[in-house]
Short mmCIF file of C-alpha atoms in Angstrom, two decimals:
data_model
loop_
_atom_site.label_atom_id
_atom_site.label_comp_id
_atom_site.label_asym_id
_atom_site.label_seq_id
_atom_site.Cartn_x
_atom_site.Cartn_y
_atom_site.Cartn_z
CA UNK A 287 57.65 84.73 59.30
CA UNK A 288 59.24 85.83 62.54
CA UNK A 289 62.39 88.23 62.80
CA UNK A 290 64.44 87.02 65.42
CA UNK A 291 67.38 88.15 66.87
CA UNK A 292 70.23 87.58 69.36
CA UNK A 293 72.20 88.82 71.59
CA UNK A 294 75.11 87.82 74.40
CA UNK A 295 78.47 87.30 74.41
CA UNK A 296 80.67 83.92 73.99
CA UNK A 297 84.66 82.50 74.59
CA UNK A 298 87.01 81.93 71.76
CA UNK A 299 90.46 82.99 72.73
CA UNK A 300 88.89 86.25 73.82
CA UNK A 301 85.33 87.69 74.29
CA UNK A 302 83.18 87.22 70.76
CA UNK A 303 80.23 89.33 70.43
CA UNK A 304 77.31 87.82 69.23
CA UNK A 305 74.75 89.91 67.39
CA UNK A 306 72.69 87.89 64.71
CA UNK A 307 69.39 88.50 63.32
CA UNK A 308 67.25 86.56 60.80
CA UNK A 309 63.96 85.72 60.07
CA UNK A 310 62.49 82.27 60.65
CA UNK A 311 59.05 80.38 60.27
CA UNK A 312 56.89 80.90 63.50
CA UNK A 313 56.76 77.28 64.30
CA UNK A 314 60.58 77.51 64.43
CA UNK A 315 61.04 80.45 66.55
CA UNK A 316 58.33 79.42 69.02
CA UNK A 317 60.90 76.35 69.91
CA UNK A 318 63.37 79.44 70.72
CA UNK A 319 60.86 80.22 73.94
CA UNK A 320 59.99 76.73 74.76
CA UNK A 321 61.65 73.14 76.17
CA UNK A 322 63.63 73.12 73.32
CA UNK A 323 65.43 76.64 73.38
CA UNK A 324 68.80 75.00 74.66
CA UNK A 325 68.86 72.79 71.64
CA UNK A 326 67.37 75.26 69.05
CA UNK A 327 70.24 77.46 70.47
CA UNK A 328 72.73 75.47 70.17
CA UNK A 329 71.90 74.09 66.39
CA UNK A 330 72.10 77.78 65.49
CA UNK A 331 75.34 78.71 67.27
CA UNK A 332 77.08 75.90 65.64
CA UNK A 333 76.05 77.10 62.52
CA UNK A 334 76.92 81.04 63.22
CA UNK A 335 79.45 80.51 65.76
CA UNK A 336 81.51 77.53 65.44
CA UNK A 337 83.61 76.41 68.45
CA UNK A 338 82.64 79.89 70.23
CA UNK A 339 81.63 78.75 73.93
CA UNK A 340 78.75 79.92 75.77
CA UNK A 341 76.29 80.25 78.37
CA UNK A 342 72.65 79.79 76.81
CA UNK A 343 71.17 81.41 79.96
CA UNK A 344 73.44 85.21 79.18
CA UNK A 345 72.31 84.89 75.24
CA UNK A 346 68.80 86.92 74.81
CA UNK A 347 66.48 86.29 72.15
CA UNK A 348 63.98 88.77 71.16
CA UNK A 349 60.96 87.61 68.60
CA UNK A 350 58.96 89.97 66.27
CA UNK A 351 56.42 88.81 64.31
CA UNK A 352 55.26 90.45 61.37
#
């Protein structure tokens, strides 16, 4: 399992902060680092963050493995 978290900031009538951390399996979070990040991104935001709009290239995403 892989802790994962991330950080940036989004648009929703005003500036939302986004902080969320979770742990994922390490097949997952190596598509957060690869050709897929956009779209691995953008599942998750949806889920977290619906209708908050963002700039994949500001959010960071840090990856600890256990």
């Amino acid at each position: 399992m892989a802790k994962v978290k991330i950080n940036g900031t989004g648009q929703l009538n005003g500036p939302v902060s986004i902080r969320k951390e979770f742990e994922m399996y390490d097949k997952l979070a190596n598509n957060l680092h690869g050709a897929k990040r956009e779209q691995m991104l953008a599942d998750i935001m949806a889920t977290h963050y619906p209708g908050v709009r963002y700039n994949p290239r500001q959010i960071s995403i840090n990856i600890s493995r256990k």
